[in-house]
Amino acid sequence: MSEEVLNFINGQWVATKGKGEKLVRKDPGNGDEICHMRQSDNADVDAAVAAAKAAFADWKKVPRPERAKLILNSVEIVRRRKEEIAQLMTREMGKPIAEARGDVQEAIDMAYYIAAEGRRGWGWQIPSELPNKRMYTMRQPLGVCALITPWNFPIAIPSWKSYPALVMGNTCVFKPAEDTTLLGKRWTEILHESGFPKGVFNMVVGHGAPIGDRLVTHPDVAMVSFTGSTTTGLAIAAKTAPLNKRLSLEMGGKNPVVIMDDADLELALHAVLWCSFGTSGQRCTACSRVIVHEKVHDKFVKMLADHAGRLKVGHGSDPASFFGAIVNEKQLAKIDGYVQIGLKEGARLECGGKVLKDGAYAKGNYYAATVFSNVRPDMRIAQEEIFGPVLSVIKVKDYEEAIRVANHVAYGLSTSFFSRDVNLCHRASEELESGLCYINAGTTGAEVSTPFGGWKNTGNGHREGGPTVIDAFSEIKTVIIDYSGKVQKAQIDNN
Ligand code: UN1
């Protein structure tokens, strides 16, 4: 019998109030059962929001550095449990063990970063144009925040959202992805053990479809933070806009690496392999388009196909695996569907292009590292997010065309540019349209203290990560104190 996951509401592990369908999560790499749960319903969402709302009254009064101390408590637990959680991650969602450790490390880094931000002023003192008058700003919490997180960074992304929300004095209802619910439970256990008061952090589990609407439109939810697909994110935006809720979205990507004719090709090759096939291409930041200058195109395609075709695909627990299983069968079918579309569109398959089924692969969802050349910028495989180990190579004649093609997508999360020409690198960093722009490095691997998020259909202007995450999870209040004892009229008395 696998481990059961319950909801966590008001400091208690509780069963759903409804009759929810039983859901079972299996290791996508070998089919072993990982955990089971019951689908939550709207009454569970209501209970979690009510607990978070009640807890907010006291939690918002706790001094921010005191809240930060609880985050530092949690980091001790995460560090102690790092290996065990990383091992679970390789089994629950399939990423290789080294990357799983990195995922947990990202939460550790985030804890230190946000605990320190908890001691920062986060306001300005502003000189008044009138005498005996003081003006300053302060940050205040929003209230109940709904945190909806994906399966691809099952500890890191919950940490990006929970820590800043909590340090700023908000309370939370967390809805982890249904594919990584056991890791969601681990995350909630850690915060509970750290000493956050009851009701401050709550978790509701199951598929989003039956409960998502209630969570994002609940009158007592002040803010929704969502990382996931553009389709779901935009649906949430449509539902929350008439209610004027704060919404922070981080959605899809179609991230390019541009390789100029003077680039260090060996460096570019290894960067492309890592940022395209690491995590089986299942990162919002993963590269899915390589835009190569015609002078080095044929050589680079050959290098890429030779190496990509030999990448070891295997269970995440095998340290030799370069990448692991695809998260679920639906995603595997979607990836293969896009490969068929690419073939029909006339792209040339350089390597991969198939589901792996033989031997040890038989029990899991594995896909070969796939490289297409002869891809035109308008093909669907060059426009739509595939979220798998599928890379499209596009040939361009010069810098201008490279930038045009790179920007010619509906997304703008991460871009990358390889060249030895320092002037061109600076130009590219200005002209590429994305929230993150890497020079002579691949598209993945953002650090916690940098603003993270994207342009166009990737986001809606918020940046989680870095100091900007505080903006997403707080309100600004400007305080004006007139100690002149007179009625002073701004813009009038002093002019
Ligand atoms: C994501 O795929 O949504 O920058 C997050 C990176 C990681 C986070 C990716 N630190 O690749």
Coordinates of C-alpha atoms and ligand atoms in Angstrom, one line a residue:
M1 CA 0.0 0.0 0.0
S2 CA 1.4 3.4 -1.0
E3 CA 1.4 6.5 1.2
E4 CA -1.9 8.4 1.5
V5 CA -2.0 12.1 1.0
L6 CA -4.7 14.1 2.9
N7 CA -5.5 17.7 2.8
F8 CA -3.9 20.0 5.4
I9 CA -6.3 22.5 6.9
N10 CA -6.0 24.6 10.0
G11 CA -3.0 22.6 11.2
Q12 CA -4.6 19.2 10.7
W13 CA -4.3 16.4 8.1
V14 CA -7.9 15.8 7.1
A15 CA -9.8 13.7 4.6
T16 CA -11.8 15.4 1.9
K17 CA -15.3 16.3 3.0
G18 CA -16.6 14.9 -0.3
K19 CA -16.7 11.4 -1.9
G20 CA -13.8 12.3 -4.2
E21 CA -12.5 9.7 -6.7
K22 CA -9.4 7.8 -5.6
L23 CA -6.3 9.0 -7.5
V24 CA -3.1 7.0 -7.7
R25 CA 0.3 8.4 -8.6
K26 CA 2.8 6.0 -10.2
D27 CA 6.5 6.4 -10.9
P28 CA 6.5 7.6 -14.5
G29 CA 9.9 5.7 -14.9
N30 CA 8.8 2.2 -13.9
G31 CA 5.1 2.2 -12.9
D32 CA 5.6 1.7 -9.1
E33 CA 2.9 3.1 -7.0
I34 CA 4.0 6.3 -5.2
C35 CA 1.0 7.6 -3.3
H36 CA -2.8 7.8 -3.4
M37 CA -5.3 10.4 -2.5
R38 CA -8.9 11.4 -2.9
Q39 CA -10.0 14.2 -5.2
S40 CA -10.9 17.2 -3.1
D41 CA -14.0 19.2 -3.7
N42 CA -15.2 22.7 -3.2
A43 CA -16.1 22.2 0.4
D44 CA -12.4 21.4 1.1
V45 CA -11.4 24.6 -0.7
D46 CA -13.9 26.6 1.4
A47 CA -12.5 25.1 4.6
A48 CA -8.9 25.8 3.7
V49 CA -9.7 29.4 2.7
A50 CA -11.7 29.9 5.9
A51 CA -8.8 28.6 8.0
A52 CA -6.3 30.9 6.1
K53 CA -8.6 33.9 6.5
A54 CA -9.0 33.3 10.2
A55 CA -5.2 32.8 10.7
F56 CA -4.5 36.0 8.8
A57 CA -5.8 38.3 11.6
D58 CA -2.9 37.3 13.9
W59 CA -0.3 36.4 11.4
K60 CA -0.2 39.8 9.8
K61 CA 0.7 41.3 13.2
V62 CA 3.8 39.1 13.7
P63 CA 6.8 41.2 13.0
R64 CA 8.4 40.4 9.7
P65 CA 11.8 39.4 11.0
E66 CA 9.9 37.0 13.4
R67 CA 8.2 35.5 10.4
A68 CA 11.6 35.2 8.7
K69 CA 12.8 33.2 11.7
L70 CA 10.3 30.5 10.9
I71 CA 11.6 30.3 7.4
L72 CA 15.0 29.8 8.8
N73 CA 13.6 27.0 10.9
S74 CA 12.3 25.4 7.8
V75 CA 15.6 25.6 6.0
E76 CA 17.2 23.4 8.7
I77 CA 14.5 20.7 8.0
V78 CA 14.9 21.0 4.2
R79 CA 18.6 20.6 4.5
R80 CA 18.2 17.6 6.8
R81 CA 15.7 16.0 4.5
K82 CA 17.3 17.0 1.2
E83 CA 18.5 13.6 0.1
E84 CA 15.3 11.8 1.0
I85 CA 13.1 14.4 -0.8
A86 CA 15.4 14.3 -3.8
Q87 CA 15.1 10.5 -4.0
L88 CA 11.3 10.8 -3.8
M89 CA 11.4 13.4 -6.6
T90 CA 13.2 11.1 -9.0
R91 CA 10.4 8.6 -8.4
E92 CA 7.4 10.8 -8.3
M93 CA 8.1 12.9 -11.4
G94 CA 11.1 11.4 -13.0
K95 CA 13.9 13.9 -13.1
P96 CA 17.5 12.6 -12.5
I97 CA 18.8 12.6 -9.0
A98 CA 21.4 15.3 -9.5
E99 CA 18.7 17.6 -10.8
A100 CA 16.3 16.6 -8.0
R101 CA 18.9 17.6 -5.5
G102 CA 19.2 20.9 -7.3
D103 CA 15.5 21.4 -7.1
V104 CA 15.6 21.0 -3.3
Q105 CA 18.6 23.2 -3.1
E106 CA 16.7 26.0 -4.9
A107 CA 14.3 25.9 -2.0
I108 CA 17.2 26.1 0.5
D109 CA 18.6 29.1 -1.4
M110 CA 15.2 30.7 -1.5
A111 CA 14.7 30.3 2.2
Y112 CA 18.0 32.2 3.0
Y113 CA 17.3 34.8 0.4
I114 CA 13.7 35.5 1.6
A115 CA 14.5 35.4 5.3
A116 CA 17.1 38.1 4.6
E117 CA 14.6 40.1 2.6
G118 CA 12.3 39.9 5.6
R119 CA 14.7 42.2 7.5
R120 CA 14.8 44.8 4.7
G121 CA 12.9 48.0 4.9
W122 CA 10.8 47.6 1.7
G123 CA 9.8 51.3 1.8
W124 CA 10.9 54.8 1.0
Q125 CA 10.9 58.0 3.0
I126 CA 9.9 60.7 0.6
P127 CA 10.6 64.5 1.3
S128 CA 7.5 66.6 1.3
E129 CA 7.2 69.9 -0.6
L130 CA 5.6 71.3 2.6
P131 CA 7.2 71.9 6.0
N132 CA 6.5 69.7 9.0
K133 CA 5.1 66.9 7.0
R134 CA 6.5 63.4 6.7
M135 CA 5.8 60.8 4.0
Y136 CA 6.8 57.2 3.8
T137 CA 5.7 53.9 2.3
M138 CA 5.2 50.6 4.0
R139 CA 4.4 47.1 2.7
Q140 CA 1.4 45.2 3.9
P141 CA 0.1 41.7 3.2
L142 CA -2.7 41.0 0.8
G143 CA -4.5 38.3 2.8
V144 CA -5.1 34.8 1.6
C145 CA -2.9 33.7 -1.4
A146 CA -3.8 30.7 -3.6
L147 CA -0.5 29.1 -4.7
I148 CA -1.0 26.8 -7.7
T149 CA 2.2 25.0 -8.6
P150 CA 3.4 22.6 -11.4
W151 CA 5.0 19.2 -11.3
N152 CA 8.3 20.1 -13.0
F153 CA 9.9 21.9 -10.0
P154 CA 7.8 20.3 -7.2
I155 CA 9.8 21.7 -4.3
A156 CA 11.5 24.8 -5.8
I157 CA 8.4 26.4 -7.2
P158 CA 6.3 26.0 -4.0
S159 CA 9.2 27.6 -2.2
W160 CA 9.3 30.6 -4.5
K161 CA 5.7 31.3 -3.7
S162 CA 5.3 30.2 -0.1
Y163 CA 8.3 31.9 1.4
P164 CA 7.7 35.4 0.1
A165 CA 3.9 35.1 0.7
L166 CA 4.6 34.1 4.3
V167 CA 7.3 36.5 5.1
M168 CA 5.1 39.4 3.9
G169 CA 2.4 38.3 6.3
N170 CA 0.0 36.5 3.9
T171 CA -1.6 33.2 4.6
C172 CA -1.8 30.4 2.0
V173 CA -3.8 27.8 0.3
F174 CA -1.5 25.6 -1.7
K175 CA -2.7 23.4 -4.5
P176 CA 0.2 21.2 -5.7
A177 CA 0.1 19.6 -9.2
E178 CA -1.7 16.2 -9.0
D179 CA 1.4 14.5 -10.4
T180 CA 3.5 15.6 -7.5
T181 CA 1.2 15.5 -4.5
L182 CA 3.4 13.5 -2.3
L183 CA 6.1 16.1 -2.6
G184 CA 3.4 18.7 -1.9
K185 CA 2.8 16.8 1.3
R186 CA 6.5 16.9 2.2
W187 CA 6.6 20.6 1.6
T188 CA 3.6 21.2 3.8
E189 CA 5.0 18.9 6.5
I190 CA 8.2 20.9 6.5
L191 CA 6.4 24.2 6.9
H192 CA 4.2 22.7 9.7
E193 CA 7.2 21.4 11.6
S194 CA 8.9 24.8 11.3
G195 CA 6.3 26.3 13.6
F196 CA 4.0 28.3 11.3
P197 CA 0.8 28.8 13.3
K198 CA -2.3 26.7 12.4
G199 CA -4.2 28.0 9.4
V200 CA -1.3 30.0 8.0
F201 CA -0.4 27.4 5.4
N202 CA -3.0 24.9 4.1
M203 CA -3.0 22.4 1.3
V204 CA -5.8 21.0 -0.9
V205 CA -5.0 18.1 -3.3
G206 CA -6.3 16.7 -6.5
H207 CA -6.9 17.7 -10.1
G208 CA -7.4 21.4 -10.7
A209 CA -10.4 21.1 -12.9
P210 CA -13.0 20.3 -10.1
I211 CA -11.7 22.7 -7.5
G212 CA -9.7 25.4 -9.4
D213 CA -12.6 27.7 -10.2
R214 CA -13.7 27.8 -6.5
L215 CA -10.1 28.5 -5.4
V216 CA -9.3 31.3 -7.8
T217 CA -12.7 33.0 -7.6
H218 CA -13.3 32.6 -3.8
P219 CA -14.3 36.0 -2.4
D220 CA -11.8 35.5 0.5
V221 CA -8.8 34.8 -1.8
A222 CA -7.0 38.0 -2.4
M223 CA -4.3 36.8 -4.7
V224 CA -3.6 33.9 -7.0
S225 CA 0.0 32.9 -8.0
F226 CA 0.0 30.3 -10.8
T227 CA 2.9 28.6 -12.6
G228 CA 1.8 26.2 -15.4
S229 CA 0.5 26.1 -18.9
T230 CA -0.6 29.2 -20.8
T231 CA -4.0 27.7 -21.5
T232 CA -4.7 27.3 -17.8
G233 CA -3.1 30.6 -16.8
L234 CA -5.2 32.6 -19.3
A235 CA -8.3 30.8 -18.1
I236 CA -7.5 31.8 -14.5
A237 CA -6.9 35.4 -15.8
A238 CA -10.3 35.5 -17.4
K239 CA -12.0 34.3 -14.2
T240 CA -10.1 36.5 -11.8
A241 CA -10.2 39.8 -13.9
P242 CA -13.8 40.7 -13.2
L243 CA -13.2 40.1 -9.5
N244 CA -10.1 42.3 -9.7
K245 CA -7.9 39.8 -7.9
R246 CA -4.1 40.1 -7.8
L247 CA -2.8 37.5 -10.2
S248 CA 0.8 36.5 -10.8
L249 CA 1.2 34.2 -13.8
E250 CA 4.2 32.3 -15.1
M251 CA 3.3 30.2 -18.1
G252 CA 4.7 28.7 -21.3
G253 CA 7.9 29.3 -23.3
K254 CA 9.4 28.7 -26.7
N255 CA 12.9 29.6 -25.7
P256 CA 15.6 30.1 -28.4
V257 CA 19.4 29.8 -28.3
V258 CA 21.0 31.9 -31.0
I259 CA 24.4 30.8 -32.3
M260 CA 26.4 33.2 -34.4
D261 CA 29.1 32.3 -36.8
D262 CA 31.9 33.4 -34.4
A263 CA 30.5 31.5 -31.4
D264 CA 32.5 28.9 -29.4
L265 CA 30.6 26.0 -30.9
E266 CA 31.8 23.4 -28.4
L267 CA 30.6 25.6 -25.5
A268 CA 27.3 26.3 -27.4
L269 CA 26.8 22.6 -28.0
H270 CA 27.1 21.5 -24.4
A271 CA 24.9 24.5 -23.3
V272 CA 22.2 23.5 -25.8
L273 CA 22.3 19.8 -24.8
W274 CA 21.8 20.7 -21.1
C275 CA 19.2 23.4 -21.5
S276 CA 17.2 21.5 -24.1
F277 CA 17.3 17.9 -22.8
G278 CA 17.9 18.4 -19.1
T279 CA 14.7 17.7 -17.1
S280 CA 13.6 15.9 -20.4
G281 CA 12.9 19.4 -21.8
Q282 CA 10.1 19.8 -19.2
R283 CA 11.1 23.3 -18.0
C284 CA 9.4 26.5 -18.9
T285 CA 12.9 27.8 -19.5
A286 CA 14.0 24.8 -21.6
C287 CA 15.4 25.6 -25.1
S288 CA 13.3 24.3 -27.9
R289 CA 14.6 26.3 -30.8
V290 CA 18.3 26.7 -31.9
I291 CA 18.7 29.5 -34.4
V292 CA 22.1 29.0 -36.2
H293 CA 24.0 31.2 -38.5
E294 CA 24.3 29.6 -42.0
K295 CA 28.1 29.6 -41.9
V296 CA 28.2 27.2 -39.0
H297 CA 24.8 25.6 -39.4
D298 CA 25.7 22.3 -41.0
K299 CA 28.7 21.7 -38.7
F300 CA 26.6 22.5 -35.6
V301 CA 23.6 20.3 -36.7
K302 CA 26.1 17.4 -37.1
M303 CA 27.6 18.0 -33.7
L304 CA 24.2 18.3 -32.1
A305 CA 22.7 15.2 -33.7
D306 CA 25.9 13.1 -32.8
H307 CA 25.7 14.1 -29.2
A308 CA 21.9 14.2 -28.7
G309 CA 21.5 10.8 -30.2
R310 CA 23.9 9.4 -27.6
L311 CA 22.4 11.0 -24.5
K312 CA 21.5 8.4 -21.9
V313 CA 17.8 8.2 -21.2
G314 CA 16.9 6.2 -18.1
H315 CA 15.3 6.1 -14.6
G316 CA 16.1 9.3 -12.6
S317 CA 17.6 7.2 -9.8
D318 CA 20.4 6.1 -12.1
P319 CA 23.1 8.8 -11.8
A320 CA 24.2 8.0 -15.4
S321 CA 20.8 9.1 -16.9
F322 CA 21.1 12.5 -18.7
F323 CA 17.4 12.7 -18.6
G324 CA 14.6 10.6 -17.2
A325 CA 11.0 9.7 -17.8
I326 CA 8.3 12.0 -19.2
V327 CA 5.9 13.0 -16.4
N328 CA 2.8 11.1 -17.6
E329 CA 1.3 9.3 -20.6
K330 CA -0.7 12.3 -21.7
Q331 CA 2.4 14.4 -22.0
L332 CA 4.3 11.5 -23.7
A333 CA 1.5 11.3 -26.3
K334 CA 1.6 15.1 -26.8
I335 CA 5.3 15.0 -27.4
D336 CA 5.0 12.2 -30.0
G337 CA 2.1 14.1 -31.5
Y338 CA 4.3 17.1 -32.1
V339 CA 7.0 15.0 -33.6
Q340 CA 4.5 13.6 -36.1
I341 CA 3.4 17.2 -36.9
G342 CA 7.0 18.2 -37.4
L343 CA 7.5 15.3 -39.9
K344 CA 4.3 16.3 -41.8
E345 CA 5.4 19.9 -41.9
G346 CA 8.6 18.8 -43.7
A347 CA 11.2 19.1 -40.9
R348 CA 14.1 16.7 -41.2
L349 CA 14.6 14.3 -38.3
E350 CA 18.3 14.2 -37.3
C351 CA 17.9 11.9 -34.3
G352 CA 15.3 10.5 -31.9
G353 CA 11.7 11.0 -32.9
K354 CA 10.3 8.0 -31.0
V355 CA 8.8 6.6 -27.8
L356 CA 11.4 4.3 -26.1
K357 CA 9.7 1.0 -25.3
D358 CA 12.3 -1.8 -25.2
G359 CA 13.7 -3.5 -22.1
A360 CA 13.9 -1.2 -19.0
Y361 CA 11.9 1.4 -20.9
A362 CA 8.8 -0.8 -21.2
K363 CA 7.3 0.1 -17.8
G364 CA 7.8 3.9 -18.1
N365 CA 7.2 6.9 -20.3
Y366 CA 10.4 7.5 -22.1
Y367 CA 11.1 9.5 -25.2
A368 CA 14.3 9.7 -27.2
A369 CA 16.2 13.0 -27.5
T370 CA 14.9 14.4 -30.8
V371 CA 16.5 17.0 -33.1
F372 CA 14.8 18.4 -36.2
S373 CA 16.6 20.5 -38.8
N374 CA 15.2 22.2 -41.8
V375 CA 12.7 23.9 -39.5
R376 CA 11.0 27.1 -40.7
P377 CA 10.1 29.7 -38.1
D378 CA 6.3 29.4 -38.8
M379 CA 6.1 25.7 -38.4
R380 CA 4.0 24.6 -35.4
I381 CA 7.0 22.8 -33.9
A382 CA 8.8 26.2 -33.9
Q383 CA 5.8 28.1 -32.5
E384 CA 4.1 25.9 -29.9
E385 CA 5.3 24.7 -26.5
I386 CA 6.0 21.0 -26.6
F387 CA 7.5 20.5 -23.1
G388 CA 9.6 17.6 -24.0
P389 CA 13.0 16.6 -25.4
V390 CA 12.4 17.9 -28.9
L391 CA 14.6 20.6 -30.4
S392 CA 14.1 22.5 -33.7
V393 CA 17.1 23.9 -35.6
I394 CA 16.4 27.0 -37.7
K395 CA 19.0 28.3 -40.2
V396 CA 19.4 32.1 -40.6
K397 CA 21.6 34.3 -42.8
D398 CA 22.7 37.0 -40.3
Y399 CA 22.2 38.7 -36.9
E400 CA 19.1 40.6 -37.9
E401 CA 17.3 37.5 -39.1
A402 CA 18.4 35.6 -36.0
I403 CA 16.8 38.2 -33.7
R404 CA 13.7 38.4 -35.9
V405 CA 13.2 34.7 -35.7
A406 CA 14.0 34.5 -32.0
N407 CA 11.3 37.1 -31.3
H408 CA 8.8 35.7 -33.7
V409 CA 6.9 33.6 -31.1
A410 CA 4.0 34.3 -28.7
Y411 CA 6.2 33.7 -25.6
G412 CA 9.1 35.5 -24.0
L413 CA 10.6 33.7 -21.0
S414 CA 14.2 33.0 -21.7
T415 CA 16.6 33.7 -24.6
S416 CA 20.2 32.9 -25.1
F417 CA 22.9 34.3 -27.5
F418 CA 26.3 32.9 -28.3
S419 CA 28.9 35.0 -29.9
R420 CA 32.5 36.2 -29.2
D421 CA 31.6 39.7 -30.4
V422 CA 31.0 41.8 -27.3
N423 CA 29.2 44.5 -29.1
L424 CA 26.8 42.1 -30.7
C425 CA 26.2 40.4 -27.3
H426 CA 25.1 43.7 -25.8
R427 CA 22.9 44.5 -28.8
A428 CA 21.3 41.1 -28.5
S429 CA 20.7 41.5 -24.8
E430 CA 18.7 44.6 -25.7
E431 CA 16.8 43.3 -28.8
L432 CA 15.8 39.8 -27.6
E433 CA 12.2 39.9 -26.2
S434 CA 12.2 38.0 -22.9
G435 CA 12.2 38.2 -19.2
L436 CA 15.6 36.4 -18.9
C437 CA 18.4 36.8 -21.4
Y438 CA 21.5 34.7 -21.2
I439 CA 24.8 35.6 -23.0
N440 CA 27.1 32.6 -23.8
A441 CA 25.0 30.4 -21.5
G442 CA 21.9 28.2 -22.1
T443 CA 18.3 29.3 -21.3
T444 CA 17.9 27.4 -18.0
G445 CA 19.2 27.7 -14.4
A446 CA 18.0 31.0 -13.0
E447 CA 19.1 31.8 -9.5
V448 CA 16.6 32.6 -6.8
S449 CA 17.7 36.2 -6.2
T450 CA 17.0 37.3 -9.8
P451 CA 13.6 38.4 -11.0
F452 CA 12.0 35.4 -12.9
G453 CA 9.2 35.6 -15.4
G454 CA 8.4 36.4 -18.9
W455 CA 7.0 38.7 -21.6
K456 CA 4.1 38.2 -23.9
N457 CA 2.1 35.0 -23.3
T458 CA 4.6 33.8 -20.7
G459 CA 3.4 36.2 -18.0
N460 CA 1.4 39.1 -16.9
G461 CA 4.1 41.5 -15.7
H462 CA 4.9 40.0 -12.2
R463 CA 8.3 38.6 -11.4
E464 CA 8.6 35.9 -8.8
G465 CA 12.1 35.4 -7.6
G466 CA 14.5 38.3 -6.8
P467 CA 13.4 41.4 -5.0
T468 CA 10.4 41.8 -7.3
V469 CA 8.7 38.8 -5.7
I470 CA 7.9 41.1 -2.8
D471 CA 5.9 43.3 -5.1
A472 CA 3.8 40.3 -6.2
F473 CA 2.9 39.4 -2.6
S474 CA 2.4 42.7 -0.9
E475 CA 0.5 46.0 -1.1
I476 CA 2.2 49.4 -0.8
K477 CA 0.7 52.0 1.6
T478 CA 1.9 55.6 1.5
V479 CA 1.6 57.2 5.0
I480 CA 1.4 61.0 5.1
I481 CA 1.9 62.7 8.5
D482 CA 1.3 66.4 8.8
Y483 CA 2.6 67.6 12.1
S484 CA 2.4 71.3 11.3
G485 CA -0.9 71.7 13.2
K486 CA -2.3 73.6 10.2
V487 CA -4.3 72.6 7.2
Q488 CA -1.5 72.6 4.5
K489 CA -2.6 72.5 0.9
A490 CA -0.2 70.7 -1.4
Q491 CA 0.3 72.2 -4.8
I492 CA -1.3 75.4 -3.6
D493 CA 0.2 76.8 -0.4
N494 CA 3.8 76.4 -1.6
N495 CA 3.2 78.0 -5.1
Ligands
UN1_1 C1 10.3 26.4 -14.7 O1 10.5 25.6 -15.5 O2 9.1 26.8 -14.5 O3 15.6 28.7 -14.4 C2 11.2 26.8 -13.7 C3 15.4 27.5 -14.3 C4 15.0 26.9 -13.0 C5 13.5 27.1 -12.8 C6 12.6 26.7 -14.0 N1 15.7 27.6 -11.9 O4 15.6 26.7 -15.3

